PDB file of C-alpha atoms in Angstrom:
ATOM      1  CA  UNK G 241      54.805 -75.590 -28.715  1.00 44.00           C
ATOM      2  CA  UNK G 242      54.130 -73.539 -31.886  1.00 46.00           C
ATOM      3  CA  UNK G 243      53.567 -69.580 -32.463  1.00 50.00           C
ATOM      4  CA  UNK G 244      50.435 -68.184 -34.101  1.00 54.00           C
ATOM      5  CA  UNK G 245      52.101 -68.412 -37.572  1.00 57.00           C
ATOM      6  CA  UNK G 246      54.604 -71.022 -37.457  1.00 62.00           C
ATOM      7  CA  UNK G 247      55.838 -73.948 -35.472  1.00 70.00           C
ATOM      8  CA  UNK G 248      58.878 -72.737 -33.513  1.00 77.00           C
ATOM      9  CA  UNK G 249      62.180 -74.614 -35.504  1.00 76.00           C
ATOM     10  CA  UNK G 250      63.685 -77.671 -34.061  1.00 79.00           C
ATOM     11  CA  UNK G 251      67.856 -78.151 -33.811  1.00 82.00           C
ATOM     12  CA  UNK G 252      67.938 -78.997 -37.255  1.00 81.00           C
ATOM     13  CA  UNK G 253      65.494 -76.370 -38.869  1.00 83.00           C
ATOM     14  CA  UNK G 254      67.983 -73.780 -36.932  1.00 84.00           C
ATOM     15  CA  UNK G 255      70.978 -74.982 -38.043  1.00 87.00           C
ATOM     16  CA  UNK G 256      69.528 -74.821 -42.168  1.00 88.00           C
ATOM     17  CA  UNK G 257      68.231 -71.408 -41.105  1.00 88.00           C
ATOM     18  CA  UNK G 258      72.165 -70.487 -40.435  1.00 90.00           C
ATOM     19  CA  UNK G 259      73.790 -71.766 -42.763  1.00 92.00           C
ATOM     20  CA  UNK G 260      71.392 -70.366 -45.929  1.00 92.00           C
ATOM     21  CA  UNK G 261      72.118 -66.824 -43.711  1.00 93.00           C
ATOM     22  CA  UNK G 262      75.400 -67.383 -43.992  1.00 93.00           C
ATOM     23  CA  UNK G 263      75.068 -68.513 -47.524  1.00 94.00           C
ATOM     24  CA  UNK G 264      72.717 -65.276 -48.493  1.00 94.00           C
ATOM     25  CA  UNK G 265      75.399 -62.736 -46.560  1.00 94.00           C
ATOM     26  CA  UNK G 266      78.225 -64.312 -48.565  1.00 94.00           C
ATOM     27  CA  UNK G 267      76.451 -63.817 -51.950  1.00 95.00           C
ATOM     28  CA  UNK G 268      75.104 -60.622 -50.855  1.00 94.00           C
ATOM     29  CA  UNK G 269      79.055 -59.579 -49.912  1.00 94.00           C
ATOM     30  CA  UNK G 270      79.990 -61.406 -53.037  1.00 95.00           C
ATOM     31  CA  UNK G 271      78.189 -59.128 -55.185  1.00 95.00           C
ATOM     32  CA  UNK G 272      78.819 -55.733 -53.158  1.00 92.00           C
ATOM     33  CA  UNK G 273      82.747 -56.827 -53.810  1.00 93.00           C
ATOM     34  CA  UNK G 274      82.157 -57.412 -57.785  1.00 92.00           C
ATOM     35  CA  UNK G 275      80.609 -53.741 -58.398  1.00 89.00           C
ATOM     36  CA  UNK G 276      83.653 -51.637 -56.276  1.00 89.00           C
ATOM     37  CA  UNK G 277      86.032 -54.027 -58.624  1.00 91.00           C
ATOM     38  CA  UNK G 278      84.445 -53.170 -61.285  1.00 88.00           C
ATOM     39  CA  UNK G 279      84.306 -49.265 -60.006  1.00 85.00           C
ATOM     40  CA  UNK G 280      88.088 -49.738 -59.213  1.00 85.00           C
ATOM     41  CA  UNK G 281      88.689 -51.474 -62.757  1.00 84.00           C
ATOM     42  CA  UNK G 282      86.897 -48.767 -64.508  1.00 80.00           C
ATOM     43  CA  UNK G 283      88.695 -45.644 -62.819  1.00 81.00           C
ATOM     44  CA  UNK G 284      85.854 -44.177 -60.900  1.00 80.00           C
ATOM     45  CA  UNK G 285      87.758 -43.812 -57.757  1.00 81.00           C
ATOM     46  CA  UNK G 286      90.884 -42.562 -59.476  1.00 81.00           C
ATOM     47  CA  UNK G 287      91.410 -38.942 -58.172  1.00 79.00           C
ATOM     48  CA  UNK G 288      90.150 -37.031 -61.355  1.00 80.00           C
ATOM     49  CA  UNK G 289      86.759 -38.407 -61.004  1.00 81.00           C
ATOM     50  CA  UNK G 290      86.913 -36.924 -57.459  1.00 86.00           C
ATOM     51  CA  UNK G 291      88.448 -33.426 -57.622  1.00 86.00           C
ATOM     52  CA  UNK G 292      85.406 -31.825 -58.891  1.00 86.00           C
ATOM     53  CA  UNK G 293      84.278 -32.025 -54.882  1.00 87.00           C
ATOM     54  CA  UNK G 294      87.200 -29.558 -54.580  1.00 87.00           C
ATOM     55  CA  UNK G 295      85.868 -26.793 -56.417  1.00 88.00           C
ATOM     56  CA  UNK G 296      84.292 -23.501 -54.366  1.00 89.00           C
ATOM     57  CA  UNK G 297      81.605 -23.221 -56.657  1.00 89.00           C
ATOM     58  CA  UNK G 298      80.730 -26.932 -56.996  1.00 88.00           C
ATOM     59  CA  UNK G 299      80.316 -26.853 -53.176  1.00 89.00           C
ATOM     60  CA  UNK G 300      77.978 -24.334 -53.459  1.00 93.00           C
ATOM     61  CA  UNK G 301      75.696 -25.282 -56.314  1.00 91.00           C
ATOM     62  CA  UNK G 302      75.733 -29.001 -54.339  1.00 91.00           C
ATOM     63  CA  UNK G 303      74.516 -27.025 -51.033  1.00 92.00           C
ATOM     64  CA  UNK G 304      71.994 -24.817 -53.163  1.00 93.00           C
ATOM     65  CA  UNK G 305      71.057 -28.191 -54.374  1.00 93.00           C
ATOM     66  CA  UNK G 306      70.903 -30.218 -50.749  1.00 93.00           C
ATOM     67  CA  UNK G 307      68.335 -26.692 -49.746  1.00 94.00           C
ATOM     68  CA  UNK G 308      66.449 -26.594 -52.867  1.00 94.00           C
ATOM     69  CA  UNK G 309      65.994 -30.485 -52.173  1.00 94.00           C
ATOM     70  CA  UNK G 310      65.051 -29.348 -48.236  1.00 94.00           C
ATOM     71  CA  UNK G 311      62.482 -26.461 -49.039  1.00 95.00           C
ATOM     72  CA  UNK G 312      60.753 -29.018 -51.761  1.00 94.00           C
ATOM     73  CA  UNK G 313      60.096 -31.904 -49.095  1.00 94.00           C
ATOM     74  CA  UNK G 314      59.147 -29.405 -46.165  1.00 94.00           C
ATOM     75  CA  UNK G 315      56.486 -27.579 -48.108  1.00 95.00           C
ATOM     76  CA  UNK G 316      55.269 -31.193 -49.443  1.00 94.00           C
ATOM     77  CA  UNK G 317      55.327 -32.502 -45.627  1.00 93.00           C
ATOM     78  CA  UNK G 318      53.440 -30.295 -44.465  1.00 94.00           C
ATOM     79  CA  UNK G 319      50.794 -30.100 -47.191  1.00 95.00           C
ATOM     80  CA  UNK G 320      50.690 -33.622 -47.257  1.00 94.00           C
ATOM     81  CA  UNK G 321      50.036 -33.998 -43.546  1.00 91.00           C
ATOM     82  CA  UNK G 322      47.630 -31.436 -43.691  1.00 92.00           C
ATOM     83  CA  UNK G 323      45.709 -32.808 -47.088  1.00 93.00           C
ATOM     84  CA  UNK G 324      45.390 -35.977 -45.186  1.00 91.00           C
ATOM     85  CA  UNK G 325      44.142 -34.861 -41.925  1.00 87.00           C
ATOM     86  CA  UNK G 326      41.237 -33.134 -43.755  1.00 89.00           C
ATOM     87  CA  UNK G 327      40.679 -36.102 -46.408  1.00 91.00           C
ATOM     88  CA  UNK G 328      40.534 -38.471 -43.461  1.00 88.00           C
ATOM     89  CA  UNK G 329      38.640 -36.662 -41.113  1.00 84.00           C
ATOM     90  CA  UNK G 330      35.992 -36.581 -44.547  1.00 88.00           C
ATOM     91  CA  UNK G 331      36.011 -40.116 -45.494  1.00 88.00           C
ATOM     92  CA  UNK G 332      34.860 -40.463 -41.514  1.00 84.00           C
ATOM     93  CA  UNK G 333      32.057 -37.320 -41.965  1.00 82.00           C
ATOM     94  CA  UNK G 334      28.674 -38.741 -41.400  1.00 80.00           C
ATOM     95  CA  UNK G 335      27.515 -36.814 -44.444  1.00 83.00           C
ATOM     96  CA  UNK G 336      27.237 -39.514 -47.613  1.00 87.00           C
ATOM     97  CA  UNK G 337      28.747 -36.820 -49.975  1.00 90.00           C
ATOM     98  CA  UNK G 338      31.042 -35.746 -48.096  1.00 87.00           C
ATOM     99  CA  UNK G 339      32.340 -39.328 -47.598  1.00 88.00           C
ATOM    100  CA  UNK G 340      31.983 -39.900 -51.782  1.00 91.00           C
ATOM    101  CA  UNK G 341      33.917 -37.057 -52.699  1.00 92.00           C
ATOM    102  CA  UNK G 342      36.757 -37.448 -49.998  1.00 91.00           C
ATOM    103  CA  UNK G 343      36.718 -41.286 -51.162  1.00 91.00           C
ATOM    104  CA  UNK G 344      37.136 -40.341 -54.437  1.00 93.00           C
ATOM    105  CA  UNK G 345      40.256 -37.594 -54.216  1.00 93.00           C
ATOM    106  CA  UNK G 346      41.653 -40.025 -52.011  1.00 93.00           C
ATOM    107  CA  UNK G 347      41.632 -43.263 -54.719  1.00 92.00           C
ATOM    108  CA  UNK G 348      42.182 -40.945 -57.608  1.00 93.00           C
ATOM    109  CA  UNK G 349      45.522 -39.102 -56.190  1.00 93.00           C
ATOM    110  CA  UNK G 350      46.385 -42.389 -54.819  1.00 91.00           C
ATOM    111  CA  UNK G 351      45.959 -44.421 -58.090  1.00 91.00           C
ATOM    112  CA  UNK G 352      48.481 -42.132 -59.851  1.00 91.00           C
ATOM    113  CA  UNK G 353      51.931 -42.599 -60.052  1.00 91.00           C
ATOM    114  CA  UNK G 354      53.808 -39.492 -58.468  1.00 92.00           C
ATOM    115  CA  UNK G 355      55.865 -39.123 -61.554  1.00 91.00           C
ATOM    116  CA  UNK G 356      52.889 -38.743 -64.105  1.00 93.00           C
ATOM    117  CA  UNK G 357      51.571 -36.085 -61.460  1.00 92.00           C
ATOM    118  CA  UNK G 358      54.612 -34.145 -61.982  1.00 93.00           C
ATOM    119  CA  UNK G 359      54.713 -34.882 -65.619  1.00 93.00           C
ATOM    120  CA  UNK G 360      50.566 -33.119 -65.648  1.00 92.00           C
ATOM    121  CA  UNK G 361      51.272 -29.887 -63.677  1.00 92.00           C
ATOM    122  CA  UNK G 362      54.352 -28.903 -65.393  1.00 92.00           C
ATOM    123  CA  UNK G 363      53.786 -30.132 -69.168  1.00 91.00           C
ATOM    124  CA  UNK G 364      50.022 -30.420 -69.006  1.00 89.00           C
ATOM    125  CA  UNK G 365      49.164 -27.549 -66.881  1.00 87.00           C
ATOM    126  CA  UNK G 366      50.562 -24.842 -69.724  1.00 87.00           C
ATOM    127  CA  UNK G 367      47.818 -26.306 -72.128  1.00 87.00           C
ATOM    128  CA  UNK G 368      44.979 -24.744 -70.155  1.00 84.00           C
ATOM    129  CA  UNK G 369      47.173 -21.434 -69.846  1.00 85.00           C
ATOM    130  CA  UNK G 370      48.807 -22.018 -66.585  1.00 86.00           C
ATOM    131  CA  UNK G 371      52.533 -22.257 -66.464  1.00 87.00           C
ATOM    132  CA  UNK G 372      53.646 -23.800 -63.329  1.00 90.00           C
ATOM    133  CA  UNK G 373      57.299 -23.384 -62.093  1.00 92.00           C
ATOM    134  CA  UNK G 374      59.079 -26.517 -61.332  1.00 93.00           C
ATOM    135  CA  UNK G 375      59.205 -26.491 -57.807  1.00 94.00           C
ATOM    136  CA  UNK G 376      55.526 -25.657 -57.930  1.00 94.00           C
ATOM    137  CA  UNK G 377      55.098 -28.818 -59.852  1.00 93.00           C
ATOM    138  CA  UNK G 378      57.373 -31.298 -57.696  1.00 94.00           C
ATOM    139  CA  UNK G 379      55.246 -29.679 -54.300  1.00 95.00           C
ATOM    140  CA  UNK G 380      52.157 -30.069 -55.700  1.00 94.00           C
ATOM    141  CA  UNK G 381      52.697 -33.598 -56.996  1.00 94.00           C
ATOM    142  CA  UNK G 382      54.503 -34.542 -53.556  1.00 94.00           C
ATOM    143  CA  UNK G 383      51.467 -33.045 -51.627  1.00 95.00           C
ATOM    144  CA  UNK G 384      48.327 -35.045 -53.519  1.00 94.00           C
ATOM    145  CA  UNK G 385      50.371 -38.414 -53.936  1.00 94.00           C
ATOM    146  CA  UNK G 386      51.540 -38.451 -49.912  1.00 94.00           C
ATOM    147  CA  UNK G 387      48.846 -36.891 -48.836  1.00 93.00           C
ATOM    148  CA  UNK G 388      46.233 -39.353 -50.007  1.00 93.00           C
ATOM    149  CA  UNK G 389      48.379 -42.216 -48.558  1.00 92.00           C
ATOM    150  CA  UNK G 390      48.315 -40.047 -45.266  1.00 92.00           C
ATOM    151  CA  UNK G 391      44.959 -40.054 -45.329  1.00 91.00           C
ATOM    152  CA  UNK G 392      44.214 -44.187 -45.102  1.00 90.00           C
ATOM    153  CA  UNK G 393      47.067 -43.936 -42.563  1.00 89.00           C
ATOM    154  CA  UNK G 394      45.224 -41.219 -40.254  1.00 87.00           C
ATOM    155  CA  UNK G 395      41.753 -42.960 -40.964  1.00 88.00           C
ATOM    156  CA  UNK G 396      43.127 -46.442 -39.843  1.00 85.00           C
ATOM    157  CA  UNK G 397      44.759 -44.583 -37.052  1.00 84.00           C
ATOM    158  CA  UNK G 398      41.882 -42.596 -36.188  1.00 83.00           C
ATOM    159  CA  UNK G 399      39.475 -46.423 -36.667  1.00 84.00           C
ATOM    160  CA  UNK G 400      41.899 -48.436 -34.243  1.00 82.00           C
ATOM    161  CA  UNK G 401      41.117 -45.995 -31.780  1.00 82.00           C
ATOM    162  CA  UNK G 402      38.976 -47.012 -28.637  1.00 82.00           C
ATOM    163  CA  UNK G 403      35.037 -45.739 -29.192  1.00 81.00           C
ATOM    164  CA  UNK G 404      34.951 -44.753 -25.754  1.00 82.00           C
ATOM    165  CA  UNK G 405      37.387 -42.192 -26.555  1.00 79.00           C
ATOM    166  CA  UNK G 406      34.249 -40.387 -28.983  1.00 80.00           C
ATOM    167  CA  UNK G 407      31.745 -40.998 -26.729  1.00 82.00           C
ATOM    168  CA  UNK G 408      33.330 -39.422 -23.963  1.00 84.00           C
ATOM    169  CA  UNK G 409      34.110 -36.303 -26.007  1.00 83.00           C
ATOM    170  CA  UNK G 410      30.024 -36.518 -27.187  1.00 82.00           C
ATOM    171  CA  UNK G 411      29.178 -36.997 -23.773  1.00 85.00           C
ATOM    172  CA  UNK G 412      30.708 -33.680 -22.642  1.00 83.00           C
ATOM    173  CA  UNK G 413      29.075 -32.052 -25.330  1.00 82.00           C
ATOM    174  CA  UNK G 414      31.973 -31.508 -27.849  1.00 83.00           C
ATOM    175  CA  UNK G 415      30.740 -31.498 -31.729  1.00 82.00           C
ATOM    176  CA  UNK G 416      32.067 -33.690 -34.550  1.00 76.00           C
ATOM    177  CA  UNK G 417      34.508 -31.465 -35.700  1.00 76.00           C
ATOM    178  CA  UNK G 418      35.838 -30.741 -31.622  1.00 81.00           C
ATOM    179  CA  UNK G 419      35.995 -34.595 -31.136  1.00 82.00           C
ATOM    180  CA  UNK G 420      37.918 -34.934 -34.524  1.00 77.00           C
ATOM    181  CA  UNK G 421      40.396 -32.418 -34.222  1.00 77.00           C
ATOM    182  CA  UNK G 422      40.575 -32.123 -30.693  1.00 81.00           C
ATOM    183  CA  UNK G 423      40.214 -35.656 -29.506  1.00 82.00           C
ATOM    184  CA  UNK G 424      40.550 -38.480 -32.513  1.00 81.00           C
ATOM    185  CA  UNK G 425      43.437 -37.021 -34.351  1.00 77.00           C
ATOM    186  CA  UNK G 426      45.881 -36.096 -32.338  1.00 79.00           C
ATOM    187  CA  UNK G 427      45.203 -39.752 -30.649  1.00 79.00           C
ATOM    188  CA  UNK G 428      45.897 -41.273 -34.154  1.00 77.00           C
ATOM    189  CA  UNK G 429      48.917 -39.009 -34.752  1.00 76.00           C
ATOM    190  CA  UNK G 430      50.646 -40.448 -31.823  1.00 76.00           C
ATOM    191  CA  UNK G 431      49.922 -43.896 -32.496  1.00 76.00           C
ATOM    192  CA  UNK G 432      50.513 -43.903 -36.428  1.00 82.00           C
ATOM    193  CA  UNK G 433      53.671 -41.578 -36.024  1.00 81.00           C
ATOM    194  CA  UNK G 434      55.983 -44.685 -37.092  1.00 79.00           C
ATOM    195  CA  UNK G 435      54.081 -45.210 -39.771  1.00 84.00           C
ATOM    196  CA  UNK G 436      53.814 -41.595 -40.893  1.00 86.00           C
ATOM    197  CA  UNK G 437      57.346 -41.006 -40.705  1.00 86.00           C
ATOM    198  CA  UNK G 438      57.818 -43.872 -42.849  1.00 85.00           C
ATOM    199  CA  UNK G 439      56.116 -41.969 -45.260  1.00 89.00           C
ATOM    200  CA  UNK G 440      57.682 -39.151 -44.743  1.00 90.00           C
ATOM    201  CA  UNK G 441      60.626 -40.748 -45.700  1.00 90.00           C
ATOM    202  CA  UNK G 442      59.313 -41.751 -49.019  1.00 91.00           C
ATOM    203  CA  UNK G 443      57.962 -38.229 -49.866  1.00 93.00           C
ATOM    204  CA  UNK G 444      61.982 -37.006 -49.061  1.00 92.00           C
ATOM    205  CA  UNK G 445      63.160 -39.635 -51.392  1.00 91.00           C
ATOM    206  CA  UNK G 446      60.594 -38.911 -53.952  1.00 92.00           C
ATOM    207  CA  UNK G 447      61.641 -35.232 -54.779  1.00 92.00           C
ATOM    208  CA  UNK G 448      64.531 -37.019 -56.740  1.00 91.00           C
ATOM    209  CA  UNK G 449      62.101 -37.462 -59.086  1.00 91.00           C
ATOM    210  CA  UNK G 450      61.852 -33.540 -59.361  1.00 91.00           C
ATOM    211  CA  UNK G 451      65.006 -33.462 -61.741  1.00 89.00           C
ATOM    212  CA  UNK G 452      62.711 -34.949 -64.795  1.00 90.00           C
ATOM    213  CA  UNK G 453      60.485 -31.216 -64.421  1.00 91.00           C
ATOM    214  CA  UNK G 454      63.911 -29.468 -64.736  1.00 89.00           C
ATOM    215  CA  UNK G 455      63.620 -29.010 -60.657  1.00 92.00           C
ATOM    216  CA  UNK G 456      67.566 -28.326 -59.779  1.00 91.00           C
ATOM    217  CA  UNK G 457      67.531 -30.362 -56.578  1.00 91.00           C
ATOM    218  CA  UNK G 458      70.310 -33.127 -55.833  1.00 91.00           C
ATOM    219  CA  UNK G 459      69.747 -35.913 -58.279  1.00 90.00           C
ATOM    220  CA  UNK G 460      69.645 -33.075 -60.737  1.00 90.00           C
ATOM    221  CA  UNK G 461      72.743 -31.797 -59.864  1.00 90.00           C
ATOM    222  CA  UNK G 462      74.682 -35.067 -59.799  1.00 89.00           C
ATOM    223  CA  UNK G 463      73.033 -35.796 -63.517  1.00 89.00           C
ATOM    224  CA  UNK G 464      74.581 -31.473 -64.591  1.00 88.00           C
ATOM    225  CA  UNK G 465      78.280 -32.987 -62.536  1.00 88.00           C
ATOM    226  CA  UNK G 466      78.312 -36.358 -64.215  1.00 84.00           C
ATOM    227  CA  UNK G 467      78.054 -34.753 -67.917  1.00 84.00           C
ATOM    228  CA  UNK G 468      80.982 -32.783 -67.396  1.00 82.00           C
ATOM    229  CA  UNK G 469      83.603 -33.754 -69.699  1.00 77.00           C
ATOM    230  CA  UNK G 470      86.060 -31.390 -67.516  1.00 75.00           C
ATOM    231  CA  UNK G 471      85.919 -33.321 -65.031  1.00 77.00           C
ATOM    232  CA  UNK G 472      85.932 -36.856 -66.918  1.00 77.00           C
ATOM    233  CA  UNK G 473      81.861 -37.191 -66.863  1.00 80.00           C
ATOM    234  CA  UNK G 474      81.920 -38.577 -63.168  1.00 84.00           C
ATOM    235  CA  UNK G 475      78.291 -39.777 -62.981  1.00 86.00           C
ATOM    236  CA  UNK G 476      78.795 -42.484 -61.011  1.00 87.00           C
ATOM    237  CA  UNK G 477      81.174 -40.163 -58.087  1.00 88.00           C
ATOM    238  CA  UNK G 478      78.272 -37.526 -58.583  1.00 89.00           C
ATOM    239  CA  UNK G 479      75.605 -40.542 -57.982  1.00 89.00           C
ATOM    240  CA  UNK G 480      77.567 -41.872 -54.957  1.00 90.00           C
ATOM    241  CA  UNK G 481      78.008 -38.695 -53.461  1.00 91.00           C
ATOM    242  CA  UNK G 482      74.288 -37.885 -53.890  1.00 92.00           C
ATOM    243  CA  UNK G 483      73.133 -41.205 -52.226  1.00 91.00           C
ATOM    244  CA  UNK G 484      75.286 -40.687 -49.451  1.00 92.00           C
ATOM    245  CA  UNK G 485      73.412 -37.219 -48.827  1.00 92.00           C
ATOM    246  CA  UNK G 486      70.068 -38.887 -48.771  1.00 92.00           C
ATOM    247  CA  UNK G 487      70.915 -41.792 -46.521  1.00 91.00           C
ATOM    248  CA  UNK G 488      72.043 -39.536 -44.289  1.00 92.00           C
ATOM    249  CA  UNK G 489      68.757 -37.199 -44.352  1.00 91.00           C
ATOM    250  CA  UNK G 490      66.275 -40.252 -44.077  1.00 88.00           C
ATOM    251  CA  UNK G 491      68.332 -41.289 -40.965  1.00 89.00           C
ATOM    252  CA  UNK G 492      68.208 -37.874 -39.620  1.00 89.00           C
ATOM    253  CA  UNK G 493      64.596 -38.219 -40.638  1.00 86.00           C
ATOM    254  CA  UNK G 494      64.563 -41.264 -38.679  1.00 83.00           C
ATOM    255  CA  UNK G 495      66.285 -39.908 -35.391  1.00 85.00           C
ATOM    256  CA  UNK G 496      64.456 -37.091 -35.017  1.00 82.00           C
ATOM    257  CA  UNK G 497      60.955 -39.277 -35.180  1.00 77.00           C
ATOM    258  CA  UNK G 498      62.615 -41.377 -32.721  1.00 78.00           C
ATOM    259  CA  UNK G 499      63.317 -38.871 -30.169  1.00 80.00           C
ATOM    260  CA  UNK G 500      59.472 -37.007 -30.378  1.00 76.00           C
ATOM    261  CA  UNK G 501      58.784 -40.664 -29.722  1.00 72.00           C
ATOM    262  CA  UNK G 502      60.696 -40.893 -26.727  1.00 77.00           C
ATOM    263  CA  UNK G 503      59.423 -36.963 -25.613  1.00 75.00           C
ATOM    264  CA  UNK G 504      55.911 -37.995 -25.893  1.00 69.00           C
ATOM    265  CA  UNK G 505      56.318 -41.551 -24.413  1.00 70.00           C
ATOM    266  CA  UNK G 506      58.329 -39.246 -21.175  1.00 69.00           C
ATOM    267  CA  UNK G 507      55.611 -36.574 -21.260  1.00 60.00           C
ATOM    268  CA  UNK G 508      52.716 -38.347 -20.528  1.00 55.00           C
ATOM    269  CA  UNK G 509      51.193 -37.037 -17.748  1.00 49.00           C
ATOM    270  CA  UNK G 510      50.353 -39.308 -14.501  1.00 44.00           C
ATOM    271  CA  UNK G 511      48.625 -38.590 -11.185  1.00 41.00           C
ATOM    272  CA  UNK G 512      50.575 -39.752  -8.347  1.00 44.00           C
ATOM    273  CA  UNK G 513      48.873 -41.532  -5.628  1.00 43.00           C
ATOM    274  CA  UNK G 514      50.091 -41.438  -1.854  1.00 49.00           C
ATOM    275  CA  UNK G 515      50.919 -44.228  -0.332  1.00 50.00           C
ATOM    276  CA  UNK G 516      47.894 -44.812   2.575  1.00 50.00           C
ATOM    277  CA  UNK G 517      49.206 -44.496   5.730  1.00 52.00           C
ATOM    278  CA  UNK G 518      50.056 -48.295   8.087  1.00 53.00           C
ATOM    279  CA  UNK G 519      48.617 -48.798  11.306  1.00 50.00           C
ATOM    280  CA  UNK G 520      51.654 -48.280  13.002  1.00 52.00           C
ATOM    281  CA  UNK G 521      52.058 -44.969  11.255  1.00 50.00           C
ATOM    282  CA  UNK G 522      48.357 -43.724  12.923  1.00 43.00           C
ATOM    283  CA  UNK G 523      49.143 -45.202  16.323  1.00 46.00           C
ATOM    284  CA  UNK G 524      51.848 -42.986  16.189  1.00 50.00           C
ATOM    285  CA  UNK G 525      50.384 -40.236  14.961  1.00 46.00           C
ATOM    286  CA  UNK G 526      47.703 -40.533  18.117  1.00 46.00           C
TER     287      UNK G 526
END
């Protein structure tokens, strides 16, 4: 028997496939173990590299940090969702220019790396006389970049979808737009949500990229902590402290897409049929 992409392995083929995963998690622990010794042989768990967490203030600053790092991704999120719902629902129009321009945006913001976005609104902007604030930079940047990958996602979404599902809406007399936003989308939402939380996840670990603009989110703040000779420059505690926080927002990021999964999959609503009554049951009845 063989699968559509391979032939399924025999005894032997398993037993290789075993023992190089065994191999490969050996290396892979091998190499985990060499950086904490060298961590350990360097001093960067020795307590003074540490006691900066138990500072008031630097609790603080890393909380104002862990927010500024929140408000940056919401506002992006939801401009990016919102970008691509629009930019997708254009590259679909049935007008030819509408189609060219959204196609264009679309490759153009997607063609450009995030950072050099950043880099344009807040060093490039103040050339043409408008001064952009940092956040303002990071959001905007976050919203075109994202958002024009949202876009292919909600078009292939919105593509994959059954055409009976349109021509039932243009049967009952709904126009484009209604059968779009109404009917298509919220279709494709559903069925790309995976996917577009996937992304999301991306956009949340792309505002570390905001510290470059001067943007004082986490990976800022962990740069400001590990210069501090006070402390004995921990950069590598401030780092490690810093990518815990993240890992545990993308899985939080994670969970929650997980459970609106599992809502939607429950709330689906269903007609229920009754049971049509036996013989026996209308002998009786009579």
């Amino acid at each position: 028997m063989s699968n559509v992409l391979f032939d399924i392995p025999g005894p032997k083929a398993r037993a290789r496939y075993r023992a190089l995963a065994v191999l490969g998690t050996l290396i892979v622990a091998a190499v985990i173990a060499y950086i904490i010794w060298r961590f350990i042989d360097s001093g960067q768990f020795s307590a003074r590299r540490w006691e900066w967490l138990q500072y008031a203030q630097v609790q603080r600053d890393l909380v104002d940090a862990l927010l500024a790092t929140l408000q940056a991704f919401a506002l992006g999120a939801v401009l990016a969702l919102v970008f691509g719902a629009i930019f997708a629902a254009g590259r679909l129009s049935d007008h030819a220019w509408v189609r060219g321009v959204s196609t264009a945006v679309v490759e153009f913001f997607r063609a450009i790396p995030l950072l050099i976005l950043m880099f344009l609104f807040y060093y490039g902007a103040p050339v043409l006389g408008v001064a952009l604030p940092p956040f303002a930079a990071v959001v905007l940047g976050l919203t075109l970049y994202n958002g024009s990958v949202l876009a292919e996602v909600f078009r292939a979404g919105i593509l994959a979808l059954p055409k009976g599902q349109s021509e039932a809406a243009y049967a009952l007399g709904m126009r484009k737009t209604q059968v779009m936003t109404l009917v298509l989308i919220p279709q494709a939402v559903r069925s790309m949500l995976p996917t577009i939380i996937s992304q999301l996840v991306v956009l949340l670990k792309d505002t570390a990229l905001g510290f470059l603009v001067t943007y004082p989110e986490l990976l800022y703040y962990a740069r400001y902590i590990g210069s501090q000779g006070s402390f004995g420059r921990p950069i590598v505690p401030s780092t490690l402290v810093v990518a815990a926080m993240y890992i545990a927002l993308c899985l939080l990021l994670t969970a929650l897409a997980t459970y609106i999964e599992r809502r939607q999959r429950r709330s689906k609503k269903h007609v229920e049929t009754r049971r049509p009554p036996t013989t026996e049951e209308v002998v009786g009845v009579a």
